[in-house]
Amino acid sequence: MMKLTKNYWEERYKKGEVAWNVGEITTPIKEYIDQLTNKNIKILVPGAGNGYEFEYLIEKGFQNSFVVDYAETPLENIKKRIPDLDNNQIINADFFELEGKYDLIIEQTFFCALNPELRKDYVQKMKSLLNPKGKIVGLMFQFPLTAEGPPFGGSKEEYISLFQYDFNIITMETAYNSIAPRANKELFVIFEKK
């Protein structure tokens, strides 16, 4: 399987090979954020690409939000759109080397962009980044896992087997409000750290 290096992602952005880029926050995540009331929680959006979820959080007053991506180009795009951000909120790093503790991590199909060999490592890294009772909330793809990708697929059964020991699975259901190209291909998930 191809190694998805920093250079790989940088080249995809520079060439505009970003078919996953919707150009705005997706409805399921927007609707989840809209019902959050505590604006002080510490939020991370990993593998955020152009960071529309992050931008929406900032617009809605969640100032304690952070974004991390391997590639610099999408982070530069975020800085152009939100020029008065604190630079500490935009982290150019490997997710697996990230430090810190968060109350909420927004999952916008980042999991399915990673080499599937890293899925167990992802679960453990998420566990280490979350405060007690912290949550992973967002979207994961539900279509057969393939060697072709990213995105790589996955299934409800696989996600349960990966997350059940470290997280309470609060919600995992087909998103009813996906954007049209992703209809019936996304699971909306809420996992709470045990």
PDB file of C-alpha atoms in Angstrom:
ATOM      1  CA  MET A   1       0.000   0.000   0.000  1.00  0.00           C
ATOM      2  CA  MET A   2       1.233   3.484  -0.878  1.00  0.00           C
ATOM      3  CA  LYS A   3       2.768   5.548   1.951  1.00  0.00           C
ATOM      4  CA  LEU A   4       0.651   8.653   2.450  1.00  0.00           C
ATOM      5  CA  THR A   5       3.447  11.059   3.318  1.00  0.00           C
ATOM      6  CA  LYS A   6       3.389  14.770   3.983  1.00  0.00           C
ATOM      7  CA  ASN A   7       4.599  15.296   0.389  1.00  0.00           C
ATOM      8  CA  TYR A   8       1.810  13.108  -0.972  1.00  0.00           C
ATOM      9  CA  TRP A   9      -0.842  15.304   0.678  1.00  0.00           C
ATOM     10  CA  GLU A  10       0.953  18.537  -0.235  1.00  0.00           C
ATOM     11  CA  GLU A  11       1.022  17.516  -3.900  1.00  0.00           C
ATOM     12  CA  ARG A  12      -2.685  16.613  -3.878  1.00  0.00           C
ATOM     13  CA  TYR A  13      -3.558  20.102  -2.602  1.00  0.00           C
ATOM     14  CA  LYS A  14      -1.184  21.895  -4.963  1.00  0.00           C
ATOM     15  CA  LYS A  15      -2.592  20.015  -7.971  1.00  0.00           C
ATOM     16  CA  GLY A  16      -6.166  20.574  -6.844  1.00  0.00           C
ATOM     17  CA  GLU A  17      -6.733  16.805  -6.503  1.00  0.00           C
ATOM     18  CA  VAL A  18      -9.097  17.273  -3.597  1.00  0.00           C
ATOM     19  CA  ALA A  19     -12.337  15.589  -4.609  1.00  0.00           C
ATOM     20  CA  TRP A  20     -13.295  15.338  -0.919  1.00  0.00           C
ATOM     21  CA  ASN A  21     -13.249  19.136  -0.609  1.00  0.00           C
ATOM     22  CA  VAL A  22     -16.901  20.132  -0.363  1.00  0.00           C
ATOM     23  CA  GLY A  23     -16.111  23.849  -0.087  1.00  0.00           C
ATOM     24  CA  GLU A  24     -18.107  24.314   3.119  1.00  0.00           C
ATOM     25  CA  ILE A  25     -18.980  22.564   6.341  1.00  0.00           C
ATOM     26  CA  THR A  26     -21.087  19.438   5.794  1.00  0.00           C
ATOM     27  CA  THR A  27     -24.614  19.379   7.209  1.00  0.00           C
ATOM     28  CA  PRO A  28     -24.275  16.602   9.826  1.00  0.00           C
ATOM     29  CA  ILE A  29     -21.343  18.309  11.527  1.00  0.00           C
ATOM     30  CA  LYS A  30     -22.896  21.774  11.228  1.00  0.00           C
ATOM     31  CA  GLU A  31     -26.073  20.560  12.911  1.00  0.00           C
ATOM     32  CA  TYR A  32     -24.078  18.941  15.710  1.00  0.00           C
ATOM     33  CA  ILE A  33     -22.060  22.125  16.335  1.00  0.00           C
ATOM     34  CA  ASP A  34     -25.252  24.203  16.280  1.00  0.00           C
ATOM     35  CA  GLN A  35     -26.582  22.365  19.344  1.00  0.00           C
ATOM     36  CA  LEU A  36     -23.393  22.794  21.435  1.00  0.00           C
ATOM     37  CA  THR A  37     -23.823  25.343  24.219  1.00  0.00           C
ATOM     38  CA  ASN A  38     -20.471  25.453  26.039  1.00  0.00           C
ATOM     39  CA  LYS A  39     -18.250  27.781  23.988  1.00  0.00           C
ATOM     40  CA  ASN A  40     -15.244  27.152  26.263  1.00  0.00           C
ATOM     41  CA  ILE A  41     -14.644  23.511  25.372  1.00  0.00           C
ATOM     42  CA  LYS A  42     -11.320  22.707  23.733  1.00  0.00           C
ATOM     43  CA  ILE A  43     -11.911  21.320  20.229  1.00  0.00           C
ATOM     44  CA  LEU A  44      -9.556  19.699  17.707  1.00  0.00           C
ATOM     45  CA  VAL A  45     -10.203  19.126  14.003  1.00  0.00           C
ATOM     46  CA  PRO A  46      -7.517  16.664  12.776  1.00  0.00           C
ATOM     47  CA  GLY A  47      -6.615  16.111   9.145  1.00  0.00           C
ATOM     48  CA  ALA A  48      -8.813  19.090   8.501  1.00  0.00           C
ATOM     49  CA  GLY A  49      -7.744  19.986   4.995  1.00  0.00           C
ATOM     50  CA  ASN A  50      -9.189  23.385   4.159  1.00  0.00           C
ATOM     51  CA  GLY A  51     -10.837  23.430   7.564  1.00  0.00           C
ATOM     52  CA  TYR A  52     -14.434  24.453   6.913  1.00  0.00           C
ATOM     53  CA  GLU A  53     -15.510  22.780  10.172  1.00  0.00           C
ATOM     54  CA  PHE A  54     -12.815  24.693  12.036  1.00  0.00           C
ATOM     55  CA  GLU A  55     -13.826  27.953  10.367  1.00  0.00           C
ATOM     56  CA  TYR A  56     -17.457  27.361  11.346  1.00  0.00           C
ATOM     57  CA  LEU A  57     -16.449  26.712  14.967  1.00  0.00           C
ATOM     58  CA  ILE A  58     -14.543  30.008  15.081  1.00  0.00           C
ATOM     59  CA  GLU A  59     -17.483  31.878  13.485  1.00  0.00           C
ATOM     60  CA  LYS A  60     -19.802  30.395  16.129  1.00  0.00           C
ATOM     61  CA  GLY A  61     -17.601  31.604  18.983  1.00  0.00           C
ATOM     62  CA  PHE A  62     -15.711  28.402  19.821  1.00  0.00           C
ATOM     63  CA  GLN A  63     -12.421  30.264  20.184  1.00  0.00           C
ATOM     64  CA  ASN A  64     -10.683  27.364  21.930  1.00  0.00           C
ATOM     65  CA  SER A  65     -10.571  25.375  18.661  1.00  0.00           C
ATOM     66  CA  PHE A  66      -7.519  23.973  16.925  1.00  0.00           C
ATOM     67  CA  VAL A  67      -6.802  22.450  13.537  1.00  0.00           C
ATOM     68  CA  VAL A  68      -3.997  20.071  12.579  1.00  0.00           C
ATOM     69  CA  ASP A  69      -2.907  18.927   9.145  1.00  0.00           C
ATOM     70  CA  TYR A  70       0.159  17.311   7.641  1.00  0.00           C
ATOM     71  CA  ALA A  71       0.073  19.521   4.540  1.00  0.00           C
ATOM     72  CA  GLU A  72       0.839  23.256   4.680  1.00  0.00           C
ATOM     73  CA  THR A  73      -1.228  24.398   1.679  1.00  0.00           C
ATOM     74  CA  PRO A  74      -4.672  23.851   3.233  1.00  0.00           C
ATOM     75  CA  LEU A  75      -3.504  25.504   6.463  1.00  0.00           C
ATOM     76  CA  GLU A  76      -2.374  28.538   4.462  1.00  0.00           C
ATOM     77  CA  ASN A  77      -5.851  28.588   2.878  1.00  0.00           C
ATOM     78  CA  ILE A  78      -7.392  28.692   6.370  1.00  0.00           C
ATOM     79  CA  LYS A  79      -5.100  31.569   7.395  1.00  0.00           C
ATOM     80  CA  LYS A  80      -6.190  33.543   4.316  1.00  0.00           C
ATOM     81  CA  ARG A  81      -9.868  33.039   5.170  1.00  0.00           C
ATOM     82  CA  ILE A  82      -9.453  33.761   8.908  1.00  0.00           C
ATOM     83  CA  PRO A  83      -6.533  36.223   9.109  1.00  0.00           C
ATOM     84  CA  ASP A  84      -6.865  37.229  12.783  1.00  0.00           C
ATOM     85  CA  LEU A  85      -6.433  33.733  14.190  1.00  0.00           C
ATOM     86  CA  ASP A  86      -3.889  32.955  16.851  1.00  0.00           C
ATOM     87  CA  ASN A  87      -1.180  31.023  14.980  1.00  0.00           C
ATOM     88  CA  ASN A  88      -1.112  28.445  17.784  1.00  0.00           C
ATOM     89  CA  GLN A  89      -4.578  27.337  16.648  1.00  0.00           C
ATOM     90  CA  ILE A  90      -3.235  26.158  13.285  1.00  0.00           C
ATOM     91  CA  ILE A  91      -0.894  23.210  13.741  1.00  0.00           C
ATOM     92  CA  ASN A  92       1.204  21.866  10.867  1.00  0.00           C
ATOM     93  CA  ALA A  93       2.148  18.432  12.187  1.00  0.00           C
ATOM     94  CA  ASP A  94       1.682  14.708  11.995  1.00  0.00           C
ATOM     95  CA  PHE A  95      -1.486  13.899  13.944  1.00  0.00           C
ATOM     96  CA  PHE A  96       0.283  10.953  15.591  1.00  0.00           C
ATOM     97  CA  GLU A  97       2.898  13.300  17.090  1.00  0.00           C
ATOM     98  CA  LEU A  98       0.358  15.781  18.455  1.00  0.00           C
ATOM     99  CA  GLU A  99       0.319  16.572  22.192  1.00  0.00           C
ATOM    100  CA  GLY A 100      -2.387  18.103  24.361  1.00  0.00           C
ATOM    101  CA  LYS A 101      -5.838  17.316  25.705  1.00  0.00           C
ATOM    102  CA  TYR A 102      -9.193  18.110  24.119  1.00  0.00           C
ATOM    103  CA  ASP A 103     -12.852  17.855  25.089  1.00  0.00           C
ATOM    104  CA  LEU A 104     -14.119  17.243  21.561  1.00  0.00           C
ATOM    105  CA  ILE A 105     -12.482  15.997  18.374  1.00  0.00           C
ATOM    106  CA  ILE A 106     -14.366  16.571  15.126  1.00  0.00           C
ATOM    107  CA  GLU A 107     -13.923  13.633  12.724  1.00  0.00           C
ATOM    108  CA  GLN A 108     -14.544  14.718   9.133  1.00  0.00           C
ATOM    109  CA  THR A 109     -13.605  11.465   7.345  1.00  0.00           C
ATOM    110  CA  PHE A 110      -9.959  11.875   8.511  1.00  0.00           C
ATOM    111  CA  PHE A 111      -9.975   8.268   9.739  1.00  0.00           C
ATOM    112  CA  CYS A 112     -10.776   7.011   6.220  1.00  0.00           C
ATOM    113  CA  ALA A 113      -7.987   9.114   4.701  1.00  0.00           C
ATOM    114  CA  LEU A 114      -5.357   7.302   6.765  1.00  0.00           C
ATOM    115  CA  ASN A 115      -3.641   4.140   5.644  1.00  0.00           C
ATOM    116  CA  PRO A 116      -5.874   1.390   7.114  1.00  0.00           C
ATOM    117  CA  GLU A 117      -2.787  -0.095   8.834  1.00  0.00           C
ATOM    118  CA  LEU A 118      -2.914   2.939  11.169  1.00  0.00           C
ATOM    119  CA  ARG A 119      -6.483   2.442  12.408  1.00  0.00           C
ATOM    120  CA  LYS A 120      -5.568   0.867  15.769  1.00  0.00           C
ATOM    121  CA  ASP A 121      -2.970   3.603  16.276  1.00  0.00           C
ATOM    122  CA  TYR A 122      -5.636   6.216  15.475  1.00  0.00           C
ATOM    123  CA  VAL A 123      -7.922   4.856  18.205  1.00  0.00           C
ATOM    124  CA  GLN A 124      -5.110   4.935  20.784  1.00  0.00           C
ATOM    125  CA  LYS A 125      -4.008   8.427  19.740  1.00  0.00           C
ATOM    126  CA  MET A 126      -7.574   9.723  19.989  1.00  0.00           C
ATOM    127  CA  LYS A 127      -7.851   8.177  23.446  1.00  0.00           C
ATOM    128  CA  SER A 128      -4.620   9.900  24.535  1.00  0.00           C
ATOM    129  CA  LEU A 129      -5.747  13.302  23.181  1.00  0.00           C
ATOM    130  CA  LEU A 130      -9.162  13.315  24.843  1.00  0.00           C
ATOM    131  CA  ASN A 131      -9.989  14.382  28.372  1.00  0.00           C
ATOM    132  CA  PRO A 132     -12.082  11.938  30.452  1.00  0.00           C
ATOM    133  CA  LYS A 133     -15.569  11.714  28.874  1.00  0.00           C
ATOM    134  CA  GLY A 134     -14.179  13.552  25.824  1.00  0.00           C
ATOM    135  CA  LYS A 135     -15.876  12.783  22.532  1.00  0.00           C
ATOM    136  CA  ILE A 136     -15.057  12.001  18.927  1.00  0.00           C
ATOM    137  CA  VAL A 137     -17.957  13.304  16.829  1.00  0.00           C
ATOM    138  CA  GLY A 138     -18.327  13.308  13.087  1.00  0.00           C
ATOM    139  CA  LEU A 139     -18.467  11.267   9.932  1.00  0.00           C
ATOM    140  CA  MET A 140     -16.876   8.013   8.836  1.00  0.00           C
ATOM    141  CA  PHE A 141     -17.388   6.416   5.478  1.00  0.00           C
ATOM    142  CA  GLN A 142     -19.412   3.232   5.128  1.00  0.00           C
ATOM    143  CA  PHE A 143     -18.470   1.516   1.928  1.00  0.00           C
ATOM    144  CA  PRO A 144     -16.303  -1.569   1.447  1.00  0.00           C
ATOM    145  CA  LEU A 145     -12.702  -1.185   2.558  1.00  0.00           C
ATOM    146  CA  THR A 146     -10.477  -1.154  -0.509  1.00  0.00           C
ATOM    147  CA  ALA A 147      -6.755  -0.897  -1.260  1.00  0.00           C
ATOM    148  CA  GLU A 148      -7.652   2.029  -3.513  1.00  0.00           C
ATOM    149  CA  GLY A 149      -7.768   5.309  -1.705  1.00  0.00           C
ATOM    150  CA  PRO A 150      -7.797   7.627   0.038  1.00  0.00           C
ATOM    151  CA  PRO A 151     -10.535   7.629   1.065  1.00  0.00           C
ATOM    152  CA  PHE A 152     -10.496   4.052   2.209  1.00  0.00           C
ATOM    153  CA  GLY A 153     -13.829   2.660   3.226  1.00  0.00           C
ATOM    154  CA  GLY A 154     -14.924   0.846   6.304  1.00  0.00           C
ATOM    155  CA  SER A 155     -17.935  -0.605   8.029  1.00  0.00           C
ATOM    156  CA  LYS A 156     -19.960  -0.276  11.199  1.00  0.00           C
ATOM    157  CA  GLU A 157     -18.711  -3.715  12.297  1.00  0.00           C
ATOM    158  CA  GLU A 158     -15.071  -2.705  11.874  1.00  0.00           C
ATOM    159  CA  TYR A 159     -15.567   0.575  13.732  1.00  0.00           C
ATOM    160  CA  ILE A 160     -17.293  -1.194  16.634  1.00  0.00           C
ATOM    161  CA  SER A 161     -14.457  -3.721  16.903  1.00  0.00           C
ATOM    162  CA  LEU A 162     -11.842  -0.938  16.882  1.00  0.00           C
ATOM    163  CA  PHE A 163     -13.474   1.526  19.278  1.00  0.00           C
ATOM    164  CA  GLN A 164     -15.563  -0.556  21.717  1.00  0.00           C
ATOM    165  CA  TYR A 165     -12.814  -1.177  24.284  1.00  0.00           C
ATOM    166  CA  ASP A 166     -11.741   2.442  24.754  1.00  0.00           C
ATOM    167  CA  PHE A 167     -14.928   4.328  23.892  1.00  0.00           C
ATOM    168  CA  ASN A 168     -18.628   4.155  24.628  1.00  0.00           C
ATOM    169  CA  ILE A 169     -20.383   4.111  21.261  1.00  0.00           C
ATOM    170  CA  ILE A 170     -23.147   6.650  21.856  1.00  0.00           C
ATOM    171  CA  THR A 171     -24.269   7.011  18.230  1.00  0.00           C
ATOM    172  CA  MET A 172     -23.354   5.244  14.998  1.00  0.00           C
ATOM    173  CA  GLU A 173     -25.963   5.530  12.307  1.00  0.00           C
ATOM    174  CA  THR A 174     -26.241   6.330   8.631  1.00  0.00           C
ATOM    175  CA  ALA A 175     -26.262  10.113   8.371  1.00  0.00           C
ATOM    176  CA  TYR A 176     -29.717  11.216   7.265  1.00  0.00           C
ATOM    177  CA  ASN A 177     -28.480  14.660   6.207  1.00  0.00           C
ATOM    178  CA  SER A 178     -25.367  13.875   4.151  1.00  0.00           C
ATOM    179  CA  ILE A 179     -24.627  15.968   1.099  1.00  0.00           C
ATOM    180  CA  ALA A 180     -26.007  14.310  -2.064  1.00  0.00           C
ATOM    181  CA  PRO A 181     -22.758  12.717  -3.373  1.00  0.00           C
ATOM    182  CA  ARG A 182     -22.250  11.035   0.010  1.00  0.00           C
ATOM    183  CA  ALA A 183     -25.838   9.930   0.664  1.00  0.00           C
ATOM    184  CA  ASN A 184     -25.922   6.573   2.473  1.00  0.00           C
ATOM    185  CA  LYS A 185     -22.099   6.440   2.451  1.00  0.00           C
ATOM    186  CA  GLU A 186     -21.520   8.182   5.783  1.00  0.00           C
ATOM    187  CA  LEU A 187     -22.009   7.109   9.371  1.00  0.00           C
ATOM    188  CA  PHE A 188     -22.567   9.854  11.925  1.00  0.00           C
ATOM    189  CA  VAL A 189     -20.695   8.834  15.065  1.00  0.00           C
ATOM    190  CA  ILE A 190     -20.385   9.942  18.664  1.00  0.00           C
ATOM    191  CA  PHE A 191     -17.769   8.023  20.642  1.00  0.00           C
ATOM    192  CA  GLU A 192     -17.168   8.954  24.278  1.00  0.00           C
ATOM    193  CA  LYS A 193     -13.878   8.099  25.964  1.00  0.00           C
ATOM    194  CA  LYS A 194     -14.350   5.494  28.716  1.00  0.00           C
TER     195      LYS A 194
END
